Short mmCIF file of N, CA, C and O in Angstrom, two decimals:
data_model
loop_
_atom_site.label_atom_id
_atom_site.label_comp_id
_atom_site.label_asym_id
_atom_site.label_seq_id
_atom_site.Cartn_x
_atom_site.Cartn_y
_atom_site.Cartn_z
N UNK N 1 -0.79 10.83 7.19
CA UNK N 1 -0.06 11.83 8.04
C UNK N 1 -0.22 13.20 7.45
O UNK N 1 -0.58 13.54 6.60
N UNK N 2 -0.38 14.09 8.80
CA UNK N 2 -0.50 15.47 8.67
C UNK N 2 -1.84 15.77 7.74
O UNK N 2 -2.08 16.54 7.03
N UNK N 3 -2.70 14.99 8.44
CA UNK N 3 -4.16 14.83 7.74
C UNK N 3 -4.51 15.05 6.23
O UNK N 3 -5.49 15.60 6.10
N UNK N 4 -3.85 14.00 5.54
CA UNK N 4 -3.91 13.98 4.18
C UNK N 4 -4.15 12.58 3.82
O UNK N 4 -3.59 11.68 4.76
N UNK N 5 -4.71 12.22 2.69
CA UNK N 5 -5.05 11.02 2.26
C UNK N 5 -3.82 10.46 1.49
O UNK N 5 -2.97 11.34 0.90
N UNK N 6 -3.46 9.39 2.04
CA UNK N 6 -2.20 8.66 1.44
C UNK N 6 -2.67 7.14 0.94
O UNK N 6 -3.61 6.68 1.45
N UNK N 7 -2.33 6.99 -0.32
CA UNK N 7 -2.66 5.64 -1.08
C UNK N 7 -1.40 5.01 -1.46
O UNK N 7 -0.39 5.70 -2.08
N UNK N 8 -1.46 3.59 -1.52
CA UNK N 8 -0.45 2.88 -2.01
C UNK N 8 -1.22 1.94 -2.86
O UNK N 8 -1.95 1.07 -2.69
N UNK N 9 -0.73 2.08 -4.26
CA UNK N 9 -1.19 0.96 -5.21
C UNK N 9 0.00 -0.10 -5.23
O UNK N 9 1.13 0.34 -5.71
N UNK N 10 -0.31 -1.34 -5.17
CA UNK N 10 0.65 -2.26 -5.15
C UNK N 10 0.12 -3.28 -6.24
O UNK N 10 -0.73 -4.19 -5.88
N UNK N 11 0.49 -3.27 -7.64
CA UNK N 11 0.17 -4.44 -8.26
C UNK N 11 1.10 -5.69 -8.16
O UNK N 11 2.45 -5.14 -8.16
N UNK N 12 0.70 -6.77 -8.08
CA UNK N 12 1.58 -7.83 -7.89
C UNK N 12 2.56 -8.01 -8.77
O UNK N 12 2.43 -7.87 -10.13
N UNK N 13 3.70 -8.30 -8.39
CA UNK N 13 4.68 -8.16 -9.17
C UNK N 13 5.04 -9.45 -10.13
O UNK N 13 5.56 -9.67 -11.26
N UNK N 14 4.16 -10.52 -9.56
CA UNK N 14 4.20 -11.98 -10.16
C UNK N 14 2.93 -11.55 -11.79
O UNK N 14 3.05 -12.62 -12.54
N UNK N 15 2.19 -10.57 -11.55
CA UNK N 15 1.37 -10.40 -12.76
C UNK N 15 2.21 -10.00 -13.96
O UNK N 15 3.08 -9.35 -13.67
N UNK N 16 1.53 -10.35 -14.86
CA UNK N 16 2.26 -9.86 -16.26
C UNK N 16 2.30 -8.38 -16.42
O UNK N 16 1.25 -7.92 -15.78
N UNK N 17 3.07 -8.09 -17.14
CA UNK N 17 3.08 -6.35 -17.41
C UNK N 17 1.58 -5.88 -17.83
O UNK N 17 1.40 -4.74 -17.28
N UNK N 18 1.10 -6.40 -19.17
CA UNK N 18 0.11 -5.77 -19.43
C UNK N 18 -1.01 -5.73 -18.35
O UNK N 18 -1.81 -4.62 -18.58
N UNK N 19 -1.25 -6.42 -17.58
CA UNK N 19 -2.28 -6.76 -16.41
C UNK N 19 -2.00 -5.55 -15.35
O UNK N 19 -2.95 -4.85 -15.07
N UNK N 20 -0.67 -5.48 -15.18
CA UNK N 20 -0.36 -4.35 -14.12
C UNK N 20 -0.73 -3.07 -14.61
O UNK N 20 -1.19 -1.98 -13.98
N UNK N 21 -0.40 -2.85 -15.81
CA UNK N 21 -0.42 -1.53 -16.59
C UNK N 21 -2.15 -1.30 -16.44
O UNK N 21 -2.37 -0.30 -16.06
N UNK N 22 -2.95 -2.26 -16.77
CA UNK N 22 -4.35 -1.90 -16.92
C UNK N 22 -4.93 -1.65 -15.62
O UNK N 22 -5.55 -0.99 -15.21
N UNK N 23 -4.42 -2.65 -14.44
CA UNK N 23 -4.88 -2.10 -13.01
C UNK N 23 -4.53 -0.73 -12.64
O UNK N 23 -5.13 -0.03 -12.05
N UNK N 24 -3.25 -0.45 -12.92
CA UNK N 24 -2.80 0.73 -12.49
C UNK N 24 -3.47 1.91 -13.27
O UNK N 24 -4.02 3.00 -12.34
N UNK N 25 -3.65 1.84 -14.48
CA UNK N 25 -4.62 2.81 -15.42
C UNK N 25 -6.10 2.74 -14.71
O UNK N 25 -6.48 3.97 -14.24
N UNK N 26 -6.46 1.60 -14.44
CA UNK N 26 -7.93 1.79 -14.25
C UNK N 26 -8.22 2.43 -12.74
O UNK N 26 -8.73 3.12 -12.06
N UNK N 27 -6.92 1.93 -11.81
CA UNK N 27 -6.95 2.93 -10.55
C UNK N 27 -6.87 4.27 -10.22
O UNK N 27 -7.61 4.96 -9.90
N UNK N 28 -6.00 4.76 -11.35
CA UNK N 28 -5.62 6.42 -11.33
C UNK N 28 -6.95 6.89 -11.96
O UNK N 28 -7.46 7.94 -11.27
N UNK N 29 -7.87 6.19 -12.97
CA UNK N 29 -8.90 6.77 -13.77
C UNK N 29 -9.85 6.86 -12.49
O UNK N 29 -10.76 7.93 -12.28
N UNK N 30 -9.85 5.69 -11.93
CA UNK N 30 -11.21 5.92 -10.77
C UNK N 30 -10.96 6.76 -9.63
O UNK N 30 -11.82 7.29 -9.15
N UNK N 31 -9.70 6.91 -9.14
CA UNK N 31 -9.23 7.69 -8.53
C UNK N 31 -9.82 9.28 -8.74
O UNK N 31 -10.15 10.20 -8.08
N UNK N 32 -9.30 9.71 -9.91
CA UNK N 32 -9.66 11.14 -10.54
C UNK N 32 -11.15 11.10 -10.57
O UNK N 32 -11.45 12.22 -10.22
N UNK N 33 -11.95 10.23 -10.91
CA UNK N 33 -13.24 10.18 -10.79
C UNK N 33 -14.17 10.71 -9.66
O UNK N 33 -15.07 11.42 -9.38
N UNK N 34 -13.23 9.63 -8.47
CA UNK N 34 -13.65 10.11 -7.18
C UNK N 34 -13.40 11.49 -6.72
O UNK N 34 -14.19 12.16 -5.89
N UNK N 35 -12.24 11.91 -7.13
CA UNK N 35 -11.94 13.16 -6.79
C UNK N 35 -12.73 14.35 -7.34
O UNK N 35 -13.00 15.42 -6.77
N UNK N 36 -12.96 14.31 -8.60
CA UNK N 36 -14.10 15.29 -9.25
C UNK N 36 -15.47 15.17 -8.51
O UNK N 36 -16.05 15.93 -8.33
N UNK N 37 -15.71 14.04 -7.98
CA UNK N 37 -17.04 14.11 -7.42
C UNK N 37 -16.98 14.01 -5.76
O UNK N 37 -17.91 15.07 -5.40
N UNK N 38 -16.02 13.89 -5.20
CA UNK N 38 -16.13 13.97 -3.68
C UNK N 38 -14.85 15.30 -3.38
O UNK N 38 -14.90 15.35 -2.13
N UNK N 39 -14.13 15.75 -4.35
CA UNK N 39 -13.00 16.73 -3.81
C UNK N 39 -13.40 17.89 -2.99
O UNK N 39 -12.55 18.12 -1.87
N UNK N 40 -14.66 18.57 -3.10
CA UNK N 40 -14.83 19.40 -2.19
C UNK N 40 -15.26 19.06 -0.88
O UNK N 40 -14.79 19.70 -0.01
N UNK N 41 -15.73 17.72 -0.74
CA UNK N 41 -15.89 17.18 0.59
C UNK N 41 -14.77 16.87 1.31
O UNK N 41 -14.10 16.90 2.33
N UNK N 42 -13.82 16.28 0.52
CA UNK N 42 -12.31 15.86 0.97
C UNK N 42 -11.57 17.28 1.29
O UNK N 42 -10.74 17.26 2.42
N UNK N 43 -11.40 18.18 0.61
CA UNK N 43 -10.91 19.68 1.15
C UNK N 43 -11.64 20.13 2.17
O UNK N 43 -10.91 20.71 3.23
N UNK N 44 -13.04 19.86 2.58
CA UNK N 44 -13.42 20.29 3.67
C UNK N 44 -12.97 19.30 5.05
O UNK N 44 -12.74 20.12 6.12
N UNK N 45 -12.91 18.26 4.63
CA UNK N 45 -12.71 17.15 5.70
C UNK N 45 -11.23 17.71 6.21
O UNK N 45 -10.58 17.81 7.52
N UNK N 46 -10.19 17.81 5.33
CA UNK N 46 -8.98 18.36 5.49
C UNK N 46 -8.72 19.58 6.22
O UNK N 46 -7.99 19.52 7.23
N UNK N 47 -9.41 20.65 5.89
CA UNK N 47 -9.50 21.97 6.62
C UNK N 47 -9.96 21.58 8.16
O UNK N 47 -9.29 22.41 9.07
N UNK N 48 -11.13 21.08 8.24
CA UNK N 48 -11.49 20.55 9.54
C UNK N 48 -10.53 19.63 10.32
O UNK N 48 -10.34 20.05 11.60
N UNK N 49 -9.92 18.66 9.86
CA UNK N 49 -8.39 17.98 10.54
C UNK N 49 -7.61 19.00 10.77
O UNK N 49 -6.86 19.18 11.98
N UNK N 50 -7.09 19.88 9.97
CA UNK N 50 -6.47 20.93 10.10
C UNK N 50 -6.26 21.69 11.47
O UNK N 50 -5.56 22.08 12.13
N UNK N 51 -7.68 22.32 11.46
CA UNK N 51 -8.19 23.35 12.39
C UNK N 51 -8.15 22.52 13.83
O UNK N 51 -7.78 22.88 14.71
N UNK N 52 -8.37 21.04 13.65
CA UNK N 52 -8.57 20.32 15.17
C UNK N 52 -7.41 20.04 15.42
O UNK N 52 -6.98 19.91 16.60
N UNK N 53 -6.45 19.98 14.73
CA UNK N 53 -4.99 19.41 15.28
C UNK N 53 -4.07 20.48 15.36
O UNK N 53 -3.16 20.08 15.83
N UNK N 54 -4.42 21.88 15.21
CA UNK N 54 -3.66 23.11 15.20
C UNK N 54 -3.08 23.22 16.48
O UNK N 54 -1.78 23.77 16.80
N UNK N 55 -3.80 22.68 17.60
CA UNK N 55 -3.44 22.80 19.14
C UNK N 55 -2.77 22.01 19.53
O UNK N 55 -2.17 21.86 20.68
N UNK N 56 -2.61 20.87 18.64
CA UNK N 56 -1.88 19.78 19.22
C UNK N 56 -0.35 19.65 19.56
O UNK N 56 0.05 19.14 20.28
N UNK N 57 0.20 20.47 18.65
CA UNK N 57 1.43 20.51 18.57
C UNK N 57 2.13 20.99 20.12
O UNK N 57 1.82 21.82 20.71
N UNK N 58 3.14 19.96 20.61
CA UNK N 58 3.68 20.06 21.77
C UNK N 58 3.06 19.71 22.81
O UNK N 58 3.44 19.48 23.97
N UNK N 59 1.84 19.23 22.41
CA UNK N 59 0.98 18.73 23.83
C UNK N 59 0.92 17.36 23.98
O UNK N 59 1.17 16.62 23.18
N UNK N 60 0.63 17.09 25.32
CA UNK N 60 0.54 15.58 25.61
C UNK N 60 -0.65 15.06 24.94
O UNK N 60 -1.55 15.34 24.97
N UNK N 61 -0.34 13.78 24.39
CA UNK N 61 -1.38 12.93 23.96
C UNK N 61 -1.70 11.81 24.38
O UNK N 61 -0.56 11.01 24.61
N UNK N 62 -2.73 11.36 25.35
CA UNK N 62 -2.60 10.29 26.05
C UNK N 62 -3.04 8.92 25.16
O UNK N 62 -3.61 9.13 23.92
N UNK N 63 -2.18 7.91 25.43
CA UNK N 63 -2.18 6.83 24.69
C UNK N 63 -2.75 5.47 25.59
O UNK N 63 -2.05 5.46 26.67
N UNK N 64 -3.70 4.72 25.34
CA UNK N 64 -3.90 3.58 26.32
C UNK N 64 -4.63 2.70 25.44
O UNK N 64 -5.08 2.68 24.43
N UNK N 65 -3.92 1.46 25.94
CA UNK N 65 -4.51 0.17 25.35
C UNK N 65 -4.32 -0.99 26.30
O UNK N 65 -3.39 -0.71 27.46
N UNK N 66 -4.72 -1.81 26.24
CA UNK N 66 -4.92 -3.20 27.06
C UNK N 66 -4.28 -4.45 26.51
O UNK N 66 -4.88 -4.67 25.55
N UNK N 67 -3.10 -4.80 26.76
CA UNK N 67 -2.34 -6.06 26.32
C UNK N 67 -2.90 -7.11 27.10
O UNK N 67 -3.01 -7.27 28.23
N UNK N 68 -2.99 -8.13 26.22
CA UNK N 68 -3.79 -9.39 26.75
C UNK N 68 -2.65 -10.56 26.17
O UNK N 68 -1.78 -10.39 25.31
N UNK N 69 -3.05 -11.65 26.82
CA UNK N 69 -2.40 -12.89 26.76
C UNK N 69 -2.80 -13.68 25.24
O UNK N 69 -2.38 -14.71 25.15
N UNK N 70 -4.09 -13.24 24.84
CA UNK N 70 -4.79 -13.87 23.65
C UNK N 70 -3.94 -13.51 22.45
O UNK N 70 -3.23 -12.45 22.04
N UNK N 71 -3.76 -14.92 21.75
CA UNK N 71 -2.84 -14.79 20.53
C UNK N 71 -3.46 -15.56 19.66
O UNK N 71 -4.65 -16.52 19.76
N UNK N 72 -3.03 -15.41 18.27
CA UNK N 72 -3.52 -16.37 16.97
C UNK N 72 -2.58 -16.34 16.47
O UNK N 72 -2.13 -15.66 15.66
N UNK N 73 -2.33 -17.80 15.89
CA UNK N 73 -1.10 -18.15 14.77
C UNK N 73 -1.69 -17.72 13.37
O UNK N 73 -2.77 -18.05 13.30
N UNK N 74 -0.78 -17.41 12.47
CA UNK N 74 -1.40 -17.22 11.06
C UNK N 74 -0.22 -18.18 10.45
O UNK N 74 1.02 -17.74 10.55
N UNK N 75 -0.94 -18.96 9.49
CA UNK N 75 -0.06 -19.76 8.66
C UNK N 75 0.65 -19.15 7.12
O UNK N 75 -0.73 -18.33 7.03
N UNK N 76 1.66 -18.76 7.40
CA UNK N 76 2.35 -17.95 6.10
C UNK N 76 2.89 -19.03 5.56
O UNK N 76 4.11 -19.43 5.76
N UNK N 77 2.69 -19.42 4.14
CA UNK N 77 3.51 -20.19 3.72
C UNK N 77 4.59 -19.73 2.92
O UNK N 77 5.51 -20.55 2.61
N UNK N 78 4.41 -18.69 2.49
CA UNK N 78 5.62 -17.84 2.02
C UNK N 78 5.97 -18.48 0.56
O UNK N 78 5.08 -18.91 -0.19
N UNK N 79 7.11 -18.10 -0.01
CA UNK N 79 7.42 -18.48 -1.54
C UNK N 79 8.98 -19.20 -1.80
O UNK N 79 9.79 -18.58 -0.84
N UNK N 80 8.93 -19.92 -2.42
CA UNK N 80 10.24 -20.82 -2.75
C UNK N 80 11.27 -19.67 -3.49
O UNK N 80 10.73 -19.12 -4.52
N UNK N 81 12.18 -19.59 -3.09
CA UNK N 81 12.92 -18.83 -3.82
C UNK N 81 14.86 -19.41 -3.90
O UNK N 81 15.29 -19.93 -2.86
N UNK N 82 15.43 -18.78 -4.37
CA UNK N 82 16.85 -18.86 -4.20
C UNK N 82 17.56 -17.59 -4.48
O UNK N 82 17.07 -16.55 -5.37
N UNK N 83 18.85 -17.36 -4.05
CA UNK N 83 19.57 -16.41 -4.21
C UNK N 83 20.95 -16.64 -4.79
O UNK N 83 21.89 -17.55 -4.52
N UNK N 84 21.27 -15.73 -5.84
CA UNK N 84 22.50 -16.19 -6.63
C UNK N 84 23.10 -14.89 -7.51
O UNK N 84 22.06 -13.80 -7.34
N UNK N 85 24.24 -15.05 -7.79
CA UNK N 85 24.83 -13.70 -8.26
C UNK N 85 24.32 -13.35 -9.49
O UNK N 85 23.85 -14.26 -10.47
N UNK N 86 23.92 -12.12 -9.97
CA UNK N 86 23.72 -11.42 -10.91
C UNK N 86 24.57 -11.67 -12.07
O UNK N 86 25.42 -11.06 -11.67
N UNK N 87 24.21 -12.17 -13.02
CA UNK N 87 24.99 -12.12 -14.45
C UNK N 87 25.56 -10.89 -14.58
O UNK N 87 26.51 -10.44 -15.51
N UNK N 88 24.68 -9.72 -14.53
CA UNK N 88 25.19 -8.48 -14.79
C UNK N 88 25.91 -7.52 -13.95
O UNK N 88 27.05 -6.96 -14.11
N UNK N 89 25.55 -7.71 -12.41
CA UNK N 89 26.19 -6.62 -11.41
C UNK N 89 26.71 -7.58 -10.60
O UNK N 89 27.99 -7.14 -9.85
N UNK N 90 26.90 -9.01 -10.38
CA UNK N 90 27.47 -9.79 -9.69
C UNK N 90 26.79 -9.60 -8.07
O UNK N 90 27.42 -10.61 -7.55
N UNK N 91 26.00 -9.00 -8.00
CA UNK N 91 25.16 -8.89 -6.64
C UNK N 91 24.25 -10.28 -6.43
O UNK N 91 23.73 -10.32 -7.59
N UNK N 92 23.96 -10.34 -5.28
CA UNK N 92 23.05 -11.28 -5.01
C UNK N 92 21.74 -10.85 -5.68
O UNK N 92 21.14 -9.75 -5.38
N UNK N 93 20.82 -11.62 -6.27
CA UNK N 93 19.70 -11.37 -6.62
C UNK N 93 18.81 -12.72 -6.32
O UNK N 93 18.98 -13.58 -6.19
N UNK N 94 17.49 -12.16 -5.88
CA UNK N 94 16.43 -13.18 -5.62
C UNK N 94 15.58 -13.48 -6.61
O UNK N 94 15.00 -13.01 -7.15
N UNK N 95 15.54 -14.91 -7.16
CA UNK N 95 14.74 -15.56 -8.02
C UNK N 95 13.70 -16.25 -7.20
O UNK N 95 13.85 -17.39 -6.53
N UNK N 96 12.02 -15.72 -7.31
CA UNK N 96 11.15 -16.53 -7.08
C UNK N 96 10.52 -17.93 -7.81
O UNK N 96 10.93 -17.81 -9.13
N UNK N 97 10.50 -19.14 -7.06
CA UNK N 97 9.95 -20.28 -7.98
C UNK N 97 8.48 -19.67 -8.37
O UNK N 97 7.64 -19.76 -7.49
N UNK N 98 8.40 -19.62 -9.72
CA UNK N 98 6.72 -19.44 -10.32
C UNK N 98 6.15 -20.49 -11.01
O UNK N 98 5.16 -20.45 -11.17
N UNK N 99 6.78 -21.66 -10.50
CA UNK N 99 6.09 -23.08 -11.13
C UNK N 99 4.94 -23.38 -10.56
O UNK N 99 4.20 -23.88 -11.03
N UNK N 100 4.53 -22.71 -9.05
CA UNK N 100 3.35 -22.93 -8.50
C UNK N 100 2.27 -22.26 -9.15
O UNK N 100 1.22 -22.26 -8.10
N UNK N 101 2.53 -21.14 -9.74
CA UNK N 101 1.31 -20.17 -10.35
C UNK N 101 0.07 -21.07 -10.75
O UNK N 101 -0.37 -21.55 -11.37
#
């Protein structure tokens, strides 16, 4: 959005805490190493994108696609869960069945 890099790190909530911390730490370190290595190029690309999009504001942007009848079903097994009142707040809380891990 707005010609900038956007990242979302999502460590799986079912992983144990030390694993999530290690993965997050490694991600941040790797990202900083990439920024040190390629930061000049990233800034050049952002300036180019800014220059290229400066004339777009308020202009019509054509959008075209072809919709077809081709579909593909994707099996999604989901997760077993229950919804029960929280002993702390009294509000409903979701508890996932972790027995199949």
